[in-house]
Amino acid sequence: MYGFEAMTFNIHGGYLEAIVRGHRSGLLTAADYNNLCQCETLDDIKMHLSATEYGPYLQNEPSPLHTTTIVEKCTLKLVDEYKHMLCQATEPLSTFLQYITYGHMIDNVVLIVTGTLHERDVQELLEKCHPLGMFDSIATLAVAQNMRELYRLVLVDTPLAPYFSECITSEDLDDMNIEIMRNTLYKAYLEDFYQFCQKLGGATAEIMSDLLAFEADRRAVNITINSIGTELTREDRRKLYSSFGLLYPYGHEELAVCEDIDQVRGVMEKYPAYQHIFGKLSYGESQMLDKAFYEEEVKRLCLSFEQQFHYGVFFAYMRLREQEIRNLMWISECVAQNQKSRVHDSVVFIF
Amino acid sequence: MSGAIVIGASSSWARALVKISPYTFSAIGIAISIGVSVLGAAWGIYITGSSLIGAAIKAPRITSKNLISVIFCEAVAIYGVIVAIILQTKLESVPSSQIYEPESLRAGYAIFASGIIVGFANLVCGLCVGIIGSSCALSDAQNSSLFVKILVIEIFGSALGLFGVIVGIIMSAQATWPSKV
C-alpha cells in the first residue's frame, strides 16, 4: 500500500538503504571538483583524490598515471560497493540491483561484437568492457557471425535472453545493424525494468517511473538526432522508441518525422518538463544537449534521495557514481592534454 | 436473577454477550495491554535499529546519540507493563451469584477497555517513534546539526503513548467490583 512502506521496508531493506545513503555522502562535492579542475598534472589529481574516498584505490598506482588507470580504479570502487550491496540483498532488492547492470551488459555485448567486426583482439576488448556488465560466456561473443548465432551460442543463458526476441534476424552483423541491435535491446530492457518497478508498487514504482521515463525520452531524442541524415527509415526509427514515458505516444509520432534539430526542438518544447532543457540551447547548437540532459538527470537523481523507504535510491546512487566517473574522466583528459579551459564544458556538479 | 430483568427484551446476541464472564474480558484486556504494547515497541526498535546500524558504518559517531530513539521505543513497552500490573491489581473475586451483575460486567469491561486503549496507543506510538528514529539516524549521519531538531519530533511522538497510558489508568479506576453482601 503506498504510504505505508515505512512499516515494513526496514525488515529487508533498512540496512542496505542506510549503507547506500552513507555511500552517497562520499560523492565528490563542488569544492572537490574545483580543486581537481585546478590541477596541473595527473599526479596532482591523484593527490587530491587520495583525500577523498578514492584514496585506497589510487594510492598504490605508480606514476606516471594514465587517465584510463584513474577511471579504471574509480570504477573498481563502484563495483566493490555494488557487489557488497548485492550479496547482502534479498529479493526483490537483489533482482532490482541486477536490473541496474543490464544496461552495461548490453554495452559490453555491443562492444565485443563491434570490435570483432573490426578485427580487434578479444582479450583487448575484454579489458575495455565495463566490469558491472560482465557475465561468464562473454568471450564467446567473438565467435558469432550473425545475430541468430549470437543468441543461440551465448545470449540465451544470460539475463538478456528475453530482450532478443525482437531483433533476431539472419542478417550479418554490420555497423548499422549493431547500432539498431543495441537500441532494440535497450528498449526491451527499459520496458522490462519499468514493468518490474510497476509490479513492486508504492514509492519505488512512482520514483523509478519518473527516472526511467526520463531515460526513455532522452534515448528517443538521441536516437532521433543521431539518425537524422542516415538510412534509417521512419518506421525503423519509430520501432526503436520505448512504449512509455512522457513522449509516448504523440511525441514519438512527431519525433519520427523530424529531419533536423530545429524540428526536434520544436517537438520537445511542447513538453513543459523538457522545455527548459531546450531553452538553454541557442538555435542550431546540439553539443550542449548532452550536458543539459546530464544535468537534468542528476537533478532528478538527487531528488530521489529526499524520500525514504524505496529502492530508487540504489538506482540513483549507481547513476550518480557513473556521472562522477565521467566527470573524473573528462577532467583527467583535459589536464592530460593541457586543455584546462574546456574543463567546465562537460563537468556536471552533483552537489 | 436481577440481570435478567435488565436485558429482558434484547436479542439473543446481547444475551450471549452478557453471559461471558467479566473475568474473560479482564484477562484479555490485560493480555492486550502488555502484548500489543510490546509489539509496537519491538516494531519501532527494529525499524530504527536496522537504519542505525547501516548508517553507523560510514558515520560511527551517530551510534551513542541515536540510541535515544531506541530508548523512546523501549519506554512504550514499559508503559504497557506498568498498566498491565495496575490492571491486574484491580481484579477481585466476587461470589458466583454476582458474576453477571451489571456492576461486575462494568468492571470487567472497564479493564478490557483500558487494556485495549493502552495496547493500541502504544502500538502506533512505537511505530511512530521507530520510523522517526530511522530517519533521524540517516539525517544525523549526513548532517549532525539535524539530530536535536528531529529528536523534538520524536518527543512529540512518544507523548502519544503517554496519552494512552493516562486514559487507560483513568478508565481502570472505573473497575469497581460489587461489594460482597
Coordinates of C-alpha atoms in Angstrom, one line a residue:
Chain A
M1 CA 0.0 0.0 0.0
Y2 CA 1.5 3.3 -1.0
G3 CA 2.3 5.4 2.0
F4 CA 2.8 2.6 4.4
E5 CA 6.1 1.3 3.2
A6 CA 7.7 2.7 6.3
M7 CA 6.2 0.0 8.4
T8 CA 7.8 -3.0 6.6
F9 CA 10.6 -1.7 4.4
N10 CA 13.3 -1.9 7.0
I11 CA 12.9 -5.6 7.6
H12 CA 14.8 -6.4 4.4
G13 CA 15.9 -3.1 3.0
G14 CA 16.7 -0.9 6.0
Y15 CA 20.4 -1.8 6.4
L16 CA 21.2 -1.5 2.7
E17 CA 19.3 1.7 2.3
A18 CA 21.4 3.2 5.2
I19 CA 24.6 1.9 3.6
V20 CA 23.7 3.4 0.2
R21 CA 23.0 6.7 1.8
G22 CA 26.3 6.6 3.5
H23 CA 28.0 6.0 0.2
R24 CA 26.1 9.0 -1.3
S25 CA 27.7 11.2 1.3
G26 CA 31.0 10.2 -0.1
L27 CA 30.3 11.6 -3.6
L28 CA 32.6 14.5 -4.7
T29 CA 31.3 17.9 -4.0
A30 CA 31.7 21.2 -5.9
A31 CA 34.6 22.1 -3.7
D32 CA 36.4 18.8 -4.7
Y33 CA 35.7 19.4 -8.3
N34 CA 37.1 23.0 -8.1
N35 CA 40.3 21.6 -6.6
L36 CA 40.5 19.0 -9.3
C37 CA 39.9 21.4 -12.1
Q38 CA 42.9 23.5 -10.9
C39 CA 45.3 20.6 -11.1
E40 CA 48.2 20.8 -13.4
T41 CA 49.1 17.1 -13.8
L42 CA 47.6 13.7 -13.3
D43 CA 49.7 13.3 -10.2
D44 CA 48.0 16.3 -8.7
I45 CA 44.7 14.7 -9.4
K46 CA 45.8 11.6 -7.7
M47 CA 46.9 13.6 -4.7
H48 CA 43.5 15.3 -4.5
L49 CA 41.6 12.1 -4.9
S50 CA 43.6 10.4 -2.2
A51 CA 42.0 12.7 0.3
T52 CA 38.5 11.6 -0.8
E53 CA 37.1 8.1 -0.7
Y54 CA 39.0 7.0 -3.7
G55 CA 42.2 7.1 -1.7
P56 CA 42.7 3.4 -1.0
Y57 CA 42.1 2.6 -4.7
L58 CA 44.6 5.0 -6.1
Q59 CA 47.4 5.1 -3.6
N60 CA 49.3 2.0 -5.0
E61 CA 49.4 3.2 -8.6
P62 CA 52.8 4.1 -9.8
S63 CA 53.5 7.3 -11.6
P64 CA 53.2 8.1 -14.4
L65 CA 49.5 7.7 -14.3
H66 CA 47.2 7.3 -17.3
T67 CA 43.7 8.6 -17.4
T68 CA 42.4 5.1 -18.1
T69 CA 44.0 3.9 -14.9
I70 CA 42.3 6.6 -12.9
V71 CA 38.9 5.7 -14.4
E72 CA 39.5 2.0 -14.0
K73 CA 40.3 2.3 -10.3
C74 CA 37.3 4.6 -9.7
T75 CA 35.1 2.1 -11.5
L76 CA 36.6 -0.6 -9.4
K77 CA 35.4 1.2 -6.3
L78 CA 31.9 1.4 -7.7
V79 CA 32.0 -2.3 -8.5
D80 CA 33.1 -3.3 -5.0
E81 CA 30.3 -1.3 -3.4
Y82 CA 27.8 -2.8 -5.8
K83 CA 28.9 -6.3 -5.1
H84 CA 28.8 -5.7 -1.4
M85 CA 25.2 -4.5 -1.6
L86 CA 24.2 -7.3 -4.0
C87 CA 25.5 -10.0 -1.7
Q88 CA 23.6 -8.5 1.3
A89 CA 20.4 -8.0 -0.6
T90 CA 17.3 -10.3 -0.5
E91 CA 14.5 -10.5 -3.1
P92 CA 13.2 -8.3 -4.6
L93 CA 16.0 -5.9 -4.0
S94 CA 18.6 -8.3 -5.4
T95 CA 16.7 -8.5 -8.7
F96 CA 16.4 -4.8 -8.7
L97 CA 20.1 -4.4 -8.2
Q98 CA 20.8 -6.8 -11.0
Y99 CA 18.5 -4.9 -13.4
I100 CA 20.6 -1.9 -12.9
T101 CA 23.6 -3.6 -14.6
Y102 CA 21.8 -5.0 -17.6
G103 CA 22.4 -1.7 -19.5
H104 CA 26.2 -2.3 -19.0
M105 CA 25.8 -5.9 -20.2
I106 CA 24.2 -4.6 -23.4
D107 CA 27.0 -2.1 -23.9
N108 CA 29.6 -4.8 -23.4
V109 CA 27.9 -7.2 -25.9
V110 CA 27.9 -4.5 -28.5
L111 CA 31.5 -3.5 -27.7
I112 CA 32.7 -7.0 -28.3
V113 CA 30.7 -7.6 -31.4
T114 CA 31.7 -4.3 -33.0
G115 CA 35.3 -4.9 -32.0
T116 CA 35.3 -8.4 -33.6
L117 CA 33.8 -6.9 -36.7
H118 CA 36.8 -4.5 -36.9
E119 CA 39.3 -7.4 -36.3
R120 CA 40.3 -6.4 -32.8
D121 CA 41.8 -8.9 -30.4
V122 CA 39.3 -10.4 -28.0
Q123 CA 41.5 -10.0 -24.9
E124 CA 41.9 -6.4 -25.6
L125 CA 38.2 -5.9 -26.0
L126 CA 37.5 -7.8 -22.8
E127 CA 39.7 -5.4 -20.9
K128 CA 37.7 -2.5 -22.1
C129 CA 34.4 -3.9 -21.0
H130 CA 32.6 -2.4 -18.1
P131 CA 33.1 -4.7 -15.0
L132 CA 29.5 -4.4 -13.9
G133 CA 28.3 -5.9 -17.1
M134 CA 30.4 -9.0 -17.2
F135 CA 29.0 -12.4 -17.5
D136 CA 30.6 -15.8 -17.8
S137 CA 30.4 -16.6 -21.5
I138 CA 31.2 -13.1 -22.8
A139 CA 34.4 -14.1 -24.6
T140 CA 32.4 -16.5 -26.8
L141 CA 30.7 -13.5 -28.4
A142 CA 33.7 -13.1 -30.7
V143 CA 32.8 -16.3 -32.5
A144 CA 29.3 -15.3 -33.7
Q145 CA 28.7 -14.3 -37.3
N146 CA 25.1 -13.2 -37.2
M147 CA 22.5 -12.4 -34.7
R148 CA 20.9 -15.8 -34.6
E149 CA 24.2 -17.4 -33.7
L150 CA 24.9 -14.6 -31.2
Y151 CA 21.6 -15.6 -29.5
R152 CA 22.0 -19.3 -29.8
L153 CA 25.6 -19.6 -28.7
V154 CA 25.9 -17.0 -25.9
L155 CA 23.0 -14.9 -25.0
V156 CA 20.3 -17.5 -24.4
D157 CA 21.9 -18.2 -21.0
T158 CA 22.2 -14.6 -19.9
P159 CA 19.6 -12.3 -18.4
L160 CA 19.5 -10.5 -21.8
A161 CA 17.8 -13.5 -23.5
P162 CA 14.2 -12.2 -23.3
Y163 CA 15.2 -8.9 -24.9
F164 CA 16.3 -10.6 -28.1
S165 CA 13.0 -11.7 -29.4
E166 CA 12.6 -8.5 -31.4
C167 CA 16.0 -8.4 -33.0
I168 CA 16.8 -11.9 -34.2
T169 CA 17.3 -11.7 -37.9
S170 CA 19.6 -13.7 -40.2
E171 CA 21.4 -10.7 -41.5
D172 CA 25.0 -10.5 -40.9
L173 CA 26.3 -8.0 -38.4
D174 CA 27.5 -4.7 -39.7
D175 CA 27.8 -1.3 -38.0
M176 CA 24.3 -0.2 -38.8
N177 CA 22.7 -3.4 -37.7
I178 CA 24.7 -3.4 -34.5
E179 CA 23.5 0.0 -33.5
I180 CA 19.9 -1.0 -34.2
M181 CA 20.5 -4.1 -32.2
R182 CA 21.9 -2.1 -29.3
N183 CA 18.9 0.2 -29.3
T184 CA 16.4 -2.5 -29.7
L185 CA 17.9 -4.4 -26.7
Y186 CA 18.0 -1.3 -24.6
K187 CA 14.4 -0.5 -25.5
A188 CA 13.3 -4.0 -24.4
Y189 CA 15.4 -3.7 -21.2
L190 CA 13.9 -0.4 -20.3
E191 CA 10.4 -1.6 -20.7
D192 CA 11.1 -4.7 -18.7
F193 CA 12.7 -2.7 -15.9
Y194 CA 9.7 -0.4 -16.0
Q195 CA 7.2 -3.3 -15.7
F196 CA 9.2 -4.7 -12.8
C197 CA 9.2 -1.5 -10.9
Q198 CA 5.4 -1.1 -11.5
K199 CA 5.0 -4.6 -10.0
L200 CA 6.9 -3.5 -6.9
G201 CA 4.4 -0.7 -6.4
G202 CA 4.5 2.0 -3.8
A203 CA 7.1 4.7 -3.7
T204 CA 9.6 2.6 -5.7
A205 CA 7.2 2.5 -8.7
E206 CA 6.5 6.2 -8.6
I207 CA 10.1 7.3 -8.3
M208 CA 11.5 4.8 -10.7
S209 CA 8.8 5.5 -13.3
D210 CA 9.9 9.1 -13.3
L211 CA 13.6 8.3 -13.7
L212 CA 13.0 5.6 -16.3
A213 CA 10.6 7.8 -18.3
F214 CA 13.3 10.5 -18.4
E215 CA 15.8 7.9 -19.6
A216 CA 13.4 6.6 -22.3
D217 CA 12.7 10.2 -23.5
R218 CA 16.3 11.1 -23.6
R219 CA 17.1 8.0 -25.6
A220 CA 14.3 8.8 -28.0
V221 CA 15.7 12.3 -28.6
N222 CA 19.3 10.9 -29.0
I223 CA 18.1 8.3 -31.5
T224 CA 16.3 10.9 -33.5
I225 CA 19.2 13.3 -33.6
N226 CA 21.7 10.6 -34.4
S227 CA 19.6 9.1 -37.2
I228 CA 19.0 12.4 -39.0
G229 CA 20.6 12.0 -42.4
T230 CA 21.2 8.3 -42.1
E231 CA 19.5 5.5 -44.0
L232 CA 17.3 4.7 -41.0
T233 CA 13.7 4.8 -42.2
R234 CA 10.9 6.5 -40.2
E235 CA 9.3 3.1 -39.4
D236 CA 12.6 1.7 -38.1
R237 CA 13.1 4.8 -36.1
R238 CA 9.7 4.5 -34.5
K239 CA 10.3 0.9 -33.6
L240 CA 13.3 2.0 -31.5
Y241 CA 11.3 4.3 -29.2
S242 CA 10.2 2.8 -25.9
S243 CA 6.5 2.4 -25.2
F244 CA 6.4 4.5 -22.0
G245 CA 7.5 7.9 -20.9
L246 CA 6.3 11.5 -21.3
L247 CA 6.7 11.4 -25.1
Y248 CA 4.7 8.3 -25.6
P249 CA 2.8 8.1 -28.0
Y250 CA 2.2 11.5 -29.5
G251 CA 5.8 12.8 -29.1
H252 CA 7.1 9.7 -30.7
E253 CA 4.9 10.3 -33.7
E254 CA 6.2 13.8 -34.1
L255 CA 9.8 12.8 -33.5
A256 CA 9.7 10.0 -36.1
V257 CA 9.2 12.5 -38.9
C258 CA 11.8 15.1 -37.8
E259 CA 14.5 15.8 -40.3
D260 CA 16.7 18.3 -38.4
I261 CA 17.5 19.5 -35.0
D262 CA 15.2 22.6 -35.1
Q263 CA 12.3 20.3 -35.7
V264 CA 13.3 18.2 -32.8
R265 CA 13.4 21.3 -30.6
G266 CA 10.0 22.3 -31.8
V267 CA 8.6 19.0 -30.8
M268 CA 10.3 18.9 -27.4
E269 CA 9.3 22.5 -26.4
K270 CA 5.7 21.4 -26.3
Y271 CA 6.5 19.4 -23.2
P272 CA 7.0 21.7 -20.1
A273 CA 9.3 19.3 -18.5
Y274 CA 11.8 19.4 -21.3
Q275 CA 11.2 23.0 -22.4
H276 CA 13.8 24.5 -20.2
I277 CA 16.4 22.0 -21.3
F278 CA 16.0 23.0 -24.9
G279 CA 15.6 26.7 -24.0
K280 CA 19.2 26.6 -22.8
L281 CA 20.5 25.9 -26.3
S282 CA 20.6 28.6 -28.9
Y283 CA 19.4 27.7 -32.3
G284 CA 21.4 25.1 -34.3
E285 CA 23.5 24.0 -31.3
S286 CA 23.5 20.4 -30.2
Q287 CA 26.8 19.9 -28.5
M288 CA 25.5 21.2 -25.2
L289 CA 22.4 19.0 -25.4
D290 CA 24.3 16.1 -23.8
K291 CA 25.4 18.2 -20.9
A292 CA 21.9 19.7 -20.5
F293 CA 20.4 16.2 -20.3
Y294 CA 23.0 15.0 -17.8
E295 CA 22.3 18.0 -15.6
E296 CA 18.6 17.3 -15.7
E297 CA 19.2 13.6 -14.9
V298 CA 21.5 14.5 -11.9
K299 CA 18.9 16.8 -10.6
R300 CA 16.2 14.1 -10.7
L301 CA 18.5 11.5 -9.2
C302 CA 19.4 13.8 -6.3
L303 CA 15.7 14.4 -5.7
S304 CA 15.0 10.7 -5.3
F305 CA 17.1 10.7 -2.1
E306 CA 14.6 13.0 -0.5
Q307 CA 12.2 10.1 0.2
Q308 CA 12.9 7.2 2.4
F309 CA 11.9 3.5 2.2
H310 CA 12.1 2.9 -1.5
Y311 CA 14.6 1.2 -4.0
G312 CA 15.0 4.3 -6.2
V313 CA 18.0 5.4 -4.0
F314 CA 20.0 2.4 -5.2
F315 CA 19.5 3.2 -8.9
A316 CA 20.1 6.9 -8.2
Y317 CA 23.4 6.2 -6.4
M318 CA 24.7 4.0 -9.2
R319 CA 23.9 6.6 -11.8
L320 CA 25.4 9.4 -9.8
R321 CA 28.6 7.4 -9.3
E322 CA 28.8 6.8 -13.0
Q323 CA 28.3 10.5 -13.6
E324 CA 31.1 11.2 -11.2
I325 CA 33.4 8.8 -13.0
R326 CA 32.5 10.5 -16.3
N327 CA 33.4 13.8 -14.7
L328 CA 36.7 12.5 -13.5
M329 CA 37.5 11.1 -16.9
W330 CA 36.8 14.4 -18.5
I331 CA 38.9 16.4 -16.0
S332 CA 41.8 13.9 -16.3
E333 CA 41.7 14.1 -20.1
C334 CA 41.6 17.9 -20.1
V335 CA 44.5 18.0 -17.7
A336 CA 46.5 15.4 -19.6
Q337 CA 46.0 17.2 -22.8
N338 CA 46.5 20.7 -21.4
Q339 CA 43.1 21.9 -22.4
K340 CA 42.0 23.1 -19.0
S341 CA 39.9 25.9 -20.4
R342 CA 37.5 23.2 -21.7
V343 CA 37.1 21.5 -18.3
H344 CA 33.8 23.1 -17.4
D345 CA 32.3 22.2 -20.8
S346 CA 31.3 18.8 -19.6
V347 CA 31.6 18.5 -15.8
V348 CA 28.2 18.2 -14.1
F349 CA 28.4 19.1 -10.5
I350 CA 26.4 16.8 -8.3
F351 CA 26.2 18.9 -5.2
Chain B
M1 CA -31.5 -13.1 38.7
S2 CA -31.7 -9.3 38.5
G3 CA -29.5 -9.4 35.4
A4 CA -32.3 -11.0 33.5
I5 CA -34.6 -8.1 34.3
V6 CA -32.2 -5.6 32.7
I7 CA -31.8 -7.5 29.5
G8 CA -35.3 -8.7 29.2
A9 CA -36.3 -7.8 25.7
S10 CA -32.9 -7.7 23.9
S11 CA -31.8 -10.1 21.2
S12 CA -30.1 -13.4 21.8
W13 CA -26.7 -12.0 20.8
A14 CA -26.9 -9.4 23.6
R15 CA -27.9 -12.1 26.0
A16 CA -25.0 -14.3 24.9
L17 CA -22.5 -11.4 25.3
V18 CA -23.5 -10.6 28.8
K19 CA -23.2 -14.3 29.8
I20 CA -19.5 -14.1 29.0
S21 CA -17.7 -13.9 32.3
P22 CA -16.3 -10.4 33.1
Y23 CA -13.1 -12.1 34.1
T24 CA -12.6 -13.2 30.5
F25 CA -12.8 -9.7 29.3
S26 CA -10.4 -8.5 32.0
A27 CA -7.9 -11.2 31.3
I28 CA -7.9 -10.4 27.6
G29 CA -7.6 -6.7 28.3
I30 CA -4.5 -7.3 30.4
A31 CA -3.0 -9.5 27.8
I32 CA -3.6 -6.9 25.1
S33 CA -2.2 -4.2 27.1
I34 CA 1.2 -5.8 27.5
G35 CA 1.2 -7.9 24.3
V36 CA 0.3 -5.2 21.8
S37 CA 2.5 -2.6 23.5
V38 CA 5.5 -4.9 23.3
L39 CA 4.6 -5.5 19.6
G40 CA 4.7 -1.8 19.0
A41 CA 7.9 -1.3 20.8
A42 CA 9.6 -4.2 19.0
W43 CA 8.4 -2.9 15.7
G44 CA 9.8 0.5 16.4
I45 CA 13.1 -0.8 17.6
Y46 CA 13.8 -2.9 14.6
I47 CA 12.9 -0.1 12.2
T48 CA 15.3 2.3 14.0
G49 CA 17.9 -0.4 14.6
S50 CA 18.4 -1.5 11.0
S51 CA 18.9 2.0 9.7
L52 CA 21.1 2.9 12.6
I53 CA 23.4 0.0 12.1
G54 CA 23.8 0.7 8.3
A55 CA 24.3 4.4 8.8
A56 CA 26.9 3.9 11.6
I57 CA 29.2 2.2 9.2
K58 CA 30.1 5.4 7.4
A59 CA 29.5 7.7 10.4
P60 CA 30.3 5.9 13.6
R61 CA 29.8 9.0 15.7
I62 CA 26.0 8.7 15.5
T63 CA 25.6 5.5 17.4
S64 CA 25.6 6.7 21.0
K65 CA 23.3 9.7 20.4
N66 CA 20.8 7.7 18.3
L67 CA 20.3 5.1 21.0
I68 CA 17.9 7.7 22.4
S69 CA 15.4 6.7 19.7
V70 CA 15.7 3.1 20.8
I71 CA 15.1 4.1 24.4
F72 CA 11.9 6.0 23.4
C73 CA 10.6 2.9 21.8
E74 CA 11.5 0.8 24.8
A75 CA 9.6 3.3 27.0
V76 CA 6.5 2.3 25.2
A77 CA 6.9 -1.3 26.3
I78 CA 7.4 -0.2 29.8
Y79 CA 4.1 1.7 29.8
G80 CA 2.4 -1.5 28.7
V81 CA 4.0 -3.4 31.6
I82 CA 3.1 -0.8 34.2
V83 CA -0.5 -0.6 33.1
A84 CA -0.8 -4.4 33.0
I85 CA 0.4 -4.6 36.6
I86 CA -2.0 -1.9 37.6
L87 CA -4.9 -3.7 35.9
Q88 CA -4.2 -7.0 37.4
T89 CA -4.4 -5.4 40.9
K90 CA -7.9 -4.3 40.0
L91 CA -9.1 -7.9 39.7
E92 CA -11.1 -9.0 42.7
S93 CA -13.1 -12.1 43.1
V94 CA -16.9 -11.8 43.5
P95 CA -19.2 -14.6 44.7
S96 CA -20.6 -16.6 41.8
S97 CA -24.1 -15.2 42.4
Q98 CA -22.9 -11.8 41.5
I99 CA -20.7 -12.5 38.5
Y100 CA -23.2 -11.4 36.0
E101 CA -24.4 -8.4 37.8
P102 CA -24.2 -5.1 35.9
E103 CA -21.6 -3.9 38.3
S104 CA -19.4 -6.8 37.7
L105 CA -19.9 -6.6 34.0
R106 CA -18.9 -2.9 34.1
A107 CA -15.7 -3.7 36.0
G108 CA -14.8 -6.4 33.5
Y109 CA -15.5 -4.1 30.5
A110 CA -13.5 -1.3 32.1
I111 CA -10.4 -3.4 32.5
F112 CA -10.8 -4.7 28.9
A113 CA -11.2 -1.2 27.5
S114 CA -8.3 0.0 29.5
G115 CA -6.1 -2.8 28.1
I116 CA -7.2 -2.0 24.5
I117 CA -6.6 1.7 24.9
V118 CA -3.1 1.2 26.2
G119 CA -2.2 -1.6 23.9
F120 CA -3.1 0.1 20.6
A121 CA -2.0 3.6 21.6
N122 CA 1.4 2.1 22.4
L123 CA 1.4 0.1 19.2
V124 CA 1.1 3.2 17.0
C125 CA 3.4 5.2 19.3
G126 CA 6.1 2.6 19.0
L127 CA 5.7 2.6 15.2
C128 CA 5.8 6.4 15.0
V129 CA 8.9 6.7 17.2
G130 CA 10.6 3.9 15.3
I131 CA 10.1 5.4 11.8
I132 CA 11.2 8.9 13.0
G133 CA 14.2 7.3 14.7
S134 CA 15.2 5.7 11.4
S135 CA 15.0 9.0 9.6
C136 CA 16.9 10.7 12.5
A137 CA 19.8 8.2 12.2
L138 CA 20.1 8.7 8.5
S139 CA 19.9 12.5 8.7
D140 CA 22.3 12.7 11.6
A141 CA 24.8 10.7 9.5
Q142 CA 24.7 13.3 6.8
N143 CA 24.5 16.5 8.9
S144 CA 24.9 16.4 12.7
S145 CA 23.0 19.6 13.4
L146 CA 19.8 17.9 12.4
F147 CA 19.8 15.4 15.3
V148 CA 18.3 17.6 18.0
K149 CA 15.6 19.0 15.8
I150 CA 14.4 15.6 14.8
L151 CA 14.6 14.5 18.4
V152 CA 11.9 17.1 19.2
I153 CA 9.6 15.4 16.7
E154 CA 10.3 12.1 18.4
I155 CA 9.4 13.5 21.8
F156 CA 6.0 14.6 20.5
G157 CA 5.5 11.2 19.0
S158 CA 6.3 9.4 22.3
A159 CA 3.7 11.7 24.0
L160 CA 1.1 9.7 22.2
G161 CA 1.9 6.6 24.2
L162 CA 1.6 8.7 27.4
F163 CA -1.9 9.8 26.4
G164 CA -2.9 6.2 26.1
V165 CA -1.5 5.4 29.5
I166 CA -3.3 8.3 31.2
V167 CA -6.7 7.5 29.7
G168 CA -6.1 3.8 30.4
I169 CA -5.4 4.4 34.0
I170 CA -8.4 6.7 34.3
M171 CA -10.5 4.0 32.7
S172 CA -9.3 1.4 35.1
A173 CA -10.3 3.5 38.0
Q174 CA -13.9 2.6 37.0
A175 CA -13.2 -1.0 37.6
T176 CA -15.1 -1.4 40.9
W177 CA -16.5 -4.8 41.5
P178 CA -19.7 -5.2 43.5
S179 CA -19.0 -5.4 47.2
K180 CA -19.7 -8.7 48.9
V181 CA -23.1 -8.9 50.5

